[in-house]
């Protein structure tokens, strides 16, 4: 990899700009593929570049065969995001496991006494109200959102915003009874049944989890499943 | 925690060290590390990251040092059908292809 490609690749990664590195495995020649352009000396025809931009959008690295030999396309997307609402006892193991699994994690809780605790070090913390925080974070197709408070004042606006976003995972902690009441409230906000079915509730895979860490495992496992095996 | 091999490799380059980068480009069967996994090697053979969870790192580092020496990229095949791979210990049953290039 020549210095110019390395510098441009690192600059894009630092700016969290999606980029793929295309490498001809025979010659070692390379080109950076962006959503809206390319940079670097490797010669590729237009169809091939469009195919690589599609791989970038799908977050999928792999090898393409070209007339000049196999070309490996390595996608460098910014990390997927996990947005956790509610700095309750499950939040810290959930956020930390999210970080371990490669997610950029933000914890939202407007109750400052909860959110400013010293325990929360490895991830971002927002003390904005969920509707403001979500407007700022703009969840996309690579975002997962989990609400944990059981408090309608905090969970409902977060779920309302989540349902209006293309987030790939939406989960809400709470018993079946709590969840039914929550769905009824969200329905009043104008969400239809098909939309409400996007919310995983009770949240997490059914592994009999009891402790906060175990519940976090079940939630992270369900998020991984939603992303890797949709 | 996911360590960022490319960031580390770049930092090594800035310190003036010679660096090669190895990247898993193809996997078949039950290979232990996914496509895109990387290993950075410096001129003294110090390394960071992984391409197999330990099975083939020794052979990859040897080729990385050779790439640092002659500047040429290499495409390496390891797998159960490859006798050398058995020798270096990819007993996990998978096959991997690793691209090795000199950095900067």
GROMACS .gro file of C-alpha atoms in nm:
model
  334
    1UNK     CA    1   0.000   0.000   0.000
    2UNK     CA    2   0.158   0.330  -0.104
    3UNK     CA    3   0.175   0.626   0.135
    4UNK     CA    4  -0.085   0.833  -0.054
    5UNK     CA    5  -0.346   0.554  -0.039
    6UNK     CA    6  -0.269   0.487   0.328
    7UNK     CA    7  -0.303   0.858   0.417
    8UNK     CA    8  -0.632   0.897   0.226
    9UNK     CA    9  -0.772   0.575   0.373
   10UNK     CA   10  -0.688   0.679   0.727
   11UNK     CA   11  -0.828   1.029   0.671
   12UNK     CA   12  -1.162   0.880   0.555
   13UNK     CA   13  -1.171   0.638   0.847
   14UNK     CA   14  -1.105   0.915   1.098
   15UNK     CA   15  -1.379   1.130   0.943
   16UNK     CA   16  -1.613   0.824   0.969
   17UNK     CA   17  -1.661   0.846   0.592
   18UNK     CA   18  -1.749   0.503   0.447
   19UNK     CA   19  -1.469   0.381   0.220
   20UNK     CA   20  -1.359   0.054   0.060
   21UNK     CA   21  -1.003  -0.038  -0.037
   22UNK     CA   22  -0.980  -0.232  -0.364
   23UNK     CA   23  -0.657  -0.432  -0.409
   24UNK     CA   24  -0.554  -0.628  -0.717
   25UNK     CA   25  -0.422  -0.947  -0.556
   26UNK     CA   26  -0.179  -1.009  -0.843
   27UNK     CA   27  -0.018  -0.667  -0.881
   28UNK     CA   28  -0.095  -0.512  -0.543
   29UNK     CA   29  -0.231  -0.198  -0.717
   30UNK     CA   30  -0.502  -0.024  -0.518
   31UNK     CA   31  -0.790   0.221  -0.535
   32UNK     CA   32  -1.016   0.374  -0.273
   33UNK     CA   33  -1.387   0.346  -0.346
   34UNK     CA   34  -1.618   0.607  -0.198
   35UNK     CA   35  -1.996   0.640  -0.231
   36UNK     CA   36  -1.941   0.925  -0.474
   37UNK     CA   37  -1.597   0.874  -0.626
   38UNK     CA   38  -1.264   0.691  -0.630
   39UNK     CA   39  -0.900   0.768  -0.562
   40UNK     CA   40  -0.585   0.578  -0.658
   41UNK     CA   41  -0.402   0.416  -0.949
   42UNK     CA   42  -0.575   0.074  -0.984
   43UNK     CA   43  -0.763   0.065  -1.316
   44UNK     CA   44  -1.122  -0.056  -1.287
   45UNK     CA   45  -1.407  -0.027  -1.533
   46UNK     CA   46  -1.721   0.162  -1.436
   47UNK     CA   47  -1.940  -0.147  -1.382
   48UNK     CA   48  -1.681  -0.288  -1.144
   49UNK     CA   49  -1.669   0.037  -0.945
   50UNK     CA   50  -2.050   0.041  -0.920
   51UNK     CA   51  -2.039  -0.317  -0.791
   52UNK     CA   52  -1.784  -0.215  -0.528
   53UNK     CA   53  -1.993   0.083  -0.422
   54UNK     CA   54  -2.278  -0.163  -0.375
   55UNK     CA   55  -2.054  -0.380  -0.152
   56UNK     CA   56  -1.970  -0.066   0.047
   57UNK     CA   57  -2.341   0.005   0.096
   58UNK     CA   58  -2.404  -0.358   0.201
   59UNK     CA   59  -2.110  -0.355   0.444
   60UNK     CA   60  -1.971  -0.666   0.275
   61UNK     CA   61  -1.602  -0.726   0.201
   62UNK     CA   62  -1.504  -0.984  -0.061
   63UNK     CA   63  -1.318  -1.067  -0.382
   64UNK     CA   64  -1.436  -0.981  -0.735
   65UNK     CA   65  -1.293  -1.139  -1.050
   66UNK     CA   66  -1.176  -0.888  -1.311
   67UNK     CA   67  -0.997  -0.916  -1.643
   68UNK     CA   68  -0.677  -0.810  -1.468
   69UNK     CA   69  -0.707  -1.069  -1.189
   70UNK     CA   70  -0.890  -1.102  -0.859
   71UNK     CA   71  -0.956  -0.777  -0.673
   72UNK     CA   72  -1.016  -0.783  -0.298
   73UNK     CA   73  -1.255  -0.520  -0.169
   74UNK     CA   74  -1.222  -0.439   0.200
   75UNK     CA   75  -1.504  -0.228   0.337
   76UNK     CA   76  -1.411   0.020   0.609
   77UNK     CA   77  -1.740   0.148   0.746
   78UNK     CA   78  -1.764   0.338   1.074
   79UNK     CA   79  -1.871   0.101   1.353
   80UNK     CA   80  -2.240   0.012   1.376
   81UNK     CA   81  -2.409   0.195   1.663
   82UNK     CA   82  -2.588   0.086   1.975
   83UNK     CA   83  -2.810   0.343   2.144
   84UNK     CA   84  -2.909   0.250   2.499
   85UNK     CA   85  -3.185   0.447   2.668
   86UNK     CA   86  -3.186   0.442   3.047
   87UNK     CA   87  -2.884   0.430   3.278
   88UNK     CA   88  -3.031   0.145   3.484
   89UNK     CA   89  -2.841  -0.153   3.625
   90UNK     CA   90  -2.845  -0.343   3.295
   91UNK     CA   91  -2.715  -0.043   3.099
   92UNK     CA   92  -2.351  -0.070   3.201
   93UNK     CA   93  -2.294  -0.439   3.110
   94UNK     CA   94  -2.504  -0.391   2.795
   95UNK     CA   95  -2.306  -0.086   2.684
   96UNK     CA   96  -1.972  -0.248   2.764
   97UNK     CA   97  -2.060  -0.571   2.580
   98UNK     CA   98  -2.176  -0.353   2.290
   99UNK     CA   99  -1.832  -0.188   2.283
  100UNK     CA  100  -1.665  -0.534   2.291
  101UNK     CA  101  -1.882  -0.648   2.000
  102UNK     CA  102  -1.754  -0.352   1.796
  103UNK     CA  103  -2.039  -0.105   1.837
  104UNK     CA  104  -2.009   0.268   1.892
  105UNK     CA  105  -2.227   0.300   2.202
  106UNK     CA  106  -2.425   0.599   2.330
  107UNK     CA  107  -2.616   0.583   2.657
  108UNK     CA  108  -2.904   0.829   2.693
  109UNK     CA  109  -3.059   0.925   3.024
  110UNK     CA  110  -3.189   1.273   3.105
  111UNK     CA  111  -3.183   1.192   3.478
  112UNK     CA  112  -2.839   1.333   3.546
  113UNK     CA  113  -2.798   1.151   3.877
  114UNK     CA  114  -2.807   0.824   3.683
  115UNK     CA  115  -2.616   0.921   3.375
  116UNK     CA  116  -2.322   1.102   3.533
  117UNK     CA  117  -2.216   0.802   3.738
  118UNK     CA  118  -1.845   0.726   3.724
  119UNK     CA  119  -1.911   0.371   3.608
  120UNK     CA  120  -1.972   0.477   3.254
  121UNK     CA  121  -1.633   0.525   3.092
  122UNK     CA  122  -1.604   0.329   2.767
  123UNK     CA  123  -1.893   0.488   2.582
  124UNK     CA  124  -2.064   0.820   2.518
  125UNK     CA  125  -2.330   0.943   2.758
  126UNK     CA  126  -2.604   1.193   2.670
  127UNK     CA  127  -2.821   1.364   2.932
  128UNK     CA  128  -3.056   1.507   2.667
  129UNK     CA  129  -3.418   1.395   2.654
  130UNK     CA  130  -3.449   1.093   2.423
  131UNK     CA  131  -3.636   1.283   2.149
  132UNK     CA  132  -3.362   1.549   2.133
  133UNK     CA  133  -3.084   1.292   2.163
  134UNK     CA  134  -3.234   1.074   1.889
  135UNK     CA  135  -3.281   1.377   1.660
  136UNK     CA  136  -2.910   1.444   1.708
  137UNK     CA  137  -2.795   1.081   1.665
  138UNK     CA  138  -3.010   1.015   1.355
  139UNK     CA  139  -3.025   0.633   1.380
  140UNK     CA  140  -2.963   0.465   1.043
  141UNK     CA  141  -2.976   0.111   0.900
  142UNK     CA  142  -2.660   0.024   1.098
  143UNK     CA  143  -2.807   0.134   1.435
  144UNK     CA  144  -2.957  -0.071   1.717
  145UNK     CA  145  -3.174   0.093   1.985
  146UNK     CA  146  -3.262  -0.055   2.324
  147UNK     CA  147  -3.482   0.111   2.587
  148UNK     CA  148  -3.440   0.002   2.948
  149UNK     CA  149  -3.617   0.244   3.185
  150UNK     CA  150  -3.979   0.111   3.193
  151UNK     CA  151  -4.066   0.481   3.233
  152UNK     CA  152  -4.302   0.592   2.954
  153UNK     CA  153  -4.176   0.951   2.982
  154UNK     CA  154  -3.830   0.833   2.876
  155UNK     CA  155  -3.886   0.509   2.678
  156UNK     CA  156  -4.185   0.621   2.468
  157UNK     CA  157  -4.025   0.921   2.294
  158UNK     CA  158  -3.716   0.707   2.223
  159UNK     CA  159  -3.927   0.424   2.075
  160UNK     CA  160  -4.135   0.674   1.876
  161UNK     CA  161  -3.814   0.812   1.720
  162UNK     CA  162  -3.672   0.460   1.673
  163UNK     CA  163  -3.983   0.345   1.484
  164UNK     CA  164  -3.954   0.648   1.254
  165UNK     CA  165  -3.592   0.551   1.177
  166UNK     CA  166  -3.458   0.262   0.966
  167UNK     CA  167  -3.273   0.113   1.269
  168UNK     CA  168  -3.209  -0.260   1.216
  169UNK     CA  169  -3.290  -0.347   1.577
  170UNK     CA  170  -3.531  -0.198   1.830
  171UNK     CA  171  -3.569  -0.361   2.170
  172UNK     CA  172  -3.762  -0.261   2.483
  173UNK     CA  173  -3.710  -0.406   2.830
  174UNK     CA  174  -4.027  -0.493   3.019
  175UNK     CA  175  -4.267  -0.776   3.098
  176UNK     CA  176  -4.533  -0.889   2.849
  177UNK     CA  177  -4.789  -0.681   3.039
  178UNK     CA  178  -4.571  -0.368   3.038
  179UNK     CA  179  -4.501  -0.426   2.671
  180UNK     CA  180  -4.872  -0.457   2.579
  181UNK     CA  181  -4.947  -0.127   2.755
  182UNK     CA  182  -4.649   0.032   2.577
  183UNK     CA  183  -4.769  -0.086   2.236
  184UNK     CA  184  -5.115   0.060   2.306
  185UNK     CA  185  -4.959   0.400   2.386
  186UNK     CA  186  -4.740   0.394   2.077
  187UNK     CA  187  -5.041   0.301   1.865
  188UNK     CA  188  -5.207   0.620   1.984
  189UNK     CA  189  -4.905   0.808   1.850
  190UNK     CA  190  -4.998   0.676   1.505
  191UNK     CA  191  -4.780   0.363   1.463
  192UNK     CA  192  -4.958   0.071   1.296
  193UNK     CA  193  -4.925  -0.295   1.399
  194UNK     CA  194  -4.668  -0.380   1.130
  195UNK     CA  195  -4.445  -0.096   1.251
  196UNK     CA  196  -4.491  -0.188   1.617
  197UNK     CA  197  -4.391  -0.547   1.537
  198UNK     CA  198  -4.036  -0.414   1.482
  199UNK     CA  199  -3.997  -0.376   1.861
  200UNK     CA  200  -3.847  -0.683   2.032
  201UNK     CA  201  -4.034  -0.710   2.359
  202UNK     CA  202  -3.969  -0.870   2.595
  203UNK     CA  203  -3.618  -0.784   2.477
  204UNK     CA  204  -3.336  -1.037   2.423
  205UNK     CA  205  -3.307  -1.402   2.325
  206UNK     CA  206  -3.490  -1.639   2.559
  207UNK     CA  207  -3.193  -1.795   2.739
  208UNK     CA  208  -3.334  -1.773   3.090
  209UNK     CA  209  -3.116  -1.472   3.174
  210UNK     CA  210  -3.147  -1.347   3.532
  211UNK     CA  211  -2.859  -1.119   3.631
  212UNK     CA  212  -2.795  -0.782   3.461
  213UNK     CA  213  -2.492  -0.927   3.277
  214UNK     CA  214  -2.692  -1.229   3.161
  215UNK     CA  215  -2.973  -1.008   3.035
  216UNK     CA  216  -2.712  -0.796   2.854
  217UNK     CA  217  -2.577  -1.115   2.690
  218UNK     CA  218  -2.927  -1.208   2.570
  219UNK     CA  219  -2.980  -0.859   2.424
  220UNK     CA  220  -2.638  -0.838   2.254
  221UNK     CA  221  -2.692  -1.191   2.114
  222UNK     CA  222  -3.027  -1.084   1.967
  223UNK     CA  223  -2.867  -0.772   1.815
  224UNK     CA  224  -2.592  -0.984   1.656
  225UNK     CA  225  -2.856  -1.222   1.520
  226UNK     CA  226  -3.059  -0.934   1.376
  227UNK     CA  227  -2.752  -0.797   1.199
  228UNK     CA  228  -2.578  -1.117   1.086
  229UNK     CA  229  -2.872  -1.349   1.027
  230UNK     CA  230  -3.171  -1.127   0.957
  231UNK     CA  231  -1.182  -0.485   2.257
  232UNK     CA  232  -1.126  -0.461   1.883
  233UNK     CA  233  -0.771  -0.341   1.829
  234UNK     CA  234  -0.724  -0.136   1.519
  235UNK     CA  235  -0.437  -0.302   1.334
  236UNK     CA  236  -0.426  -0.044   1.056
  237UNK     CA  237  -0.396   0.246   1.304
  238UNK     CA  238  -0.111   0.066   1.478
  239UNK     CA  239   0.061  -0.011   1.148
  240UNK     CA  240   0.034   0.353   1.047
  241UNK     CA  241   0.179   0.464   1.383
  242UNK     CA  242   0.473   0.225   1.331
  243UNK     CA  243   0.534   0.377   0.986
  244UNK     CA  244   0.535   0.728   1.138
  245UNK     CA  245   0.803   0.612   1.382
  246UNK     CA  246   1.009   0.519   1.077
  247UNK     CA  247   0.968   0.144   1.121
  248UNK     CA  248   0.933  -0.083   0.817
  249UNK     CA  249   0.589  -0.245   0.815
  250UNK     CA  250   0.401  -0.513   0.624
  251UNK     CA  251   0.029  -0.574   0.644
  252UNK     CA  252  -0.136  -0.916   0.606
  253UNK     CA  253  -0.510  -0.936   0.533
  254UNK     CA  254  -0.742  -1.239   0.518
  255UNK     CA  255  -0.901  -1.208   0.171
  256UNK     CA  256  -1.080  -1.543   0.131
  257UNK     CA  257  -1.198  -1.811   0.371
  258UNK     CA  258  -1.353  -2.154   0.315
  259UNK     CA  259  -1.506  -2.377   0.578
  260UNK     CA  260  -1.440  -2.319   0.945
  261UNK     CA  261  -1.157  -2.070   0.934
  262UNK     CA  262  -1.117  -1.895   1.265
  263UNK     CA  263  -1.090  -1.531   1.153
  264UNK     CA  264  -1.325  -1.356   0.910
  265UNK     CA  265  -1.236  -1.190   0.579
  266UNK     CA  266  -1.073  -0.853   0.646
  267UNK     CA  267  -0.886  -0.965   0.961
  268UNK     CA  268  -0.541  -0.813   0.967
  269UNK     CA  269  -0.192  -0.866   1.105
  270UNK     CA  270   0.075  -0.595   1.103
  271UNK     CA  271   0.442  -0.695   1.116
  272UNK     CA  272   0.742  -0.466   1.161
  273UNK     CA  273   1.097  -0.509   1.034
  274UNK     CA  274   1.204  -0.685   1.354
  275UNK     CA  275   0.920  -0.938   1.333
  276UNK     CA  276   0.714  -0.770   1.604
  277UNK     CA  277   0.346  -0.821   1.520
  278UNK     CA  278  -0.003  -0.719   1.617
  279UNK     CA  279  -0.345  -0.856   1.526
  280UNK     CA  280  -0.425  -1.199   1.385
  281UNK     CA  281  -0.524  -1.379   1.066
  282UNK     CA  282  -0.599  -1.724   1.204
  283UNK     CA  283  -0.609  -1.725   1.580
  284UNK     CA  284  -0.251  -1.849   1.596
  285UNK     CA  285  -0.234  -2.139   1.347
  286UNK     CA  286  -0.051  -1.976   1.055
  287UNK     CA  287   0.086  -1.655   1.204
  288UNK     CA  288   0.444  -1.784   1.201
  289UNK     CA  289   0.441  -1.853   0.827
  290UNK     CA  290   0.264  -1.524   0.752
  291UNK     CA  291   0.521  -1.327   0.954
  292UNK     CA  292   0.801  -1.494   0.759
  293UNK     CA  293   0.642  -1.388   0.428
  294UNK     CA  294   0.572  -1.039   0.570
  295UNK     CA  295   0.942  -0.996   0.647
  296UNK     CA  296   1.023  -1.110   0.291
  297UNK     CA  297   0.773  -0.853   0.154
  298UNK     CA  298   0.940  -0.582   0.363
  299UNK     CA  299   1.267  -0.692   0.207
  300UNK     CA  300   1.174  -0.697  -0.163
  301UNK     CA  301   0.866  -0.469  -0.162
  302UNK     CA  302   0.659  -0.723  -0.357
  303UNK     CA  303   0.304  -0.822  -0.256
  304UNK     CA  304   0.225  -1.188  -0.195
  305UNK     CA  305  -0.089  -1.399  -0.199
  306UNK     CA  306  -0.062  -1.697   0.039
  307UNK     CA  307  -0.283  -2.007   0.053
  308UNK     CA  308  -0.327  -2.213   0.366
  309UNK     CA  309  -0.557  -2.507   0.414
  310UNK     CA  310  -0.603  -2.873   0.487
  311UNK     CA  311  -0.517  -2.963   0.129
  312UNK     CA  312  -0.189  -2.780   0.161
  313UNK     CA  313   0.077  -2.992   0.326
  314UNK     CA  314   0.275  -2.695   0.441
  315UNK     CA  315  -0.036  -2.559   0.610
  316UNK     CA  316  -0.062  -2.882   0.806
  317UNK     CA  317   0.296  -2.835   0.911
  318UNK     CA  318   0.234  -2.480   1.027
  319UNK     CA  319  -0.073  -2.602   1.211
  320UNK     CA  320  -0.401  -2.500   1.049
  321UNK     CA  321  -0.563  -2.806   1.199
  322UNK     CA  322  -0.895  -2.629   1.243
  323UNK     CA  323  -1.013  -2.765   0.907
  324UNK     CA  324  -1.052  -2.434   0.731
  325UNK     CA  325  -0.876  -2.276   0.437
  326UNK     CA  326  -0.764  -1.917   0.418
  327UNK     CA  327  -0.602  -1.694   0.163
  328UNK     CA  328  -0.389  -1.412   0.300
  329UNK     CA  329  -0.262  -1.108   0.107
  330UNK     CA  330   0.066  -0.962   0.230
  331UNK     CA  331   0.185  -0.615   0.127
  332UNK     CA  332   0.452  -0.370   0.233
  333UNK     CA  333   0.309  -0.051   0.381
  334UNK     CA  334   0.404   0.300   0.267
   0.00000   0.00000   0.00000
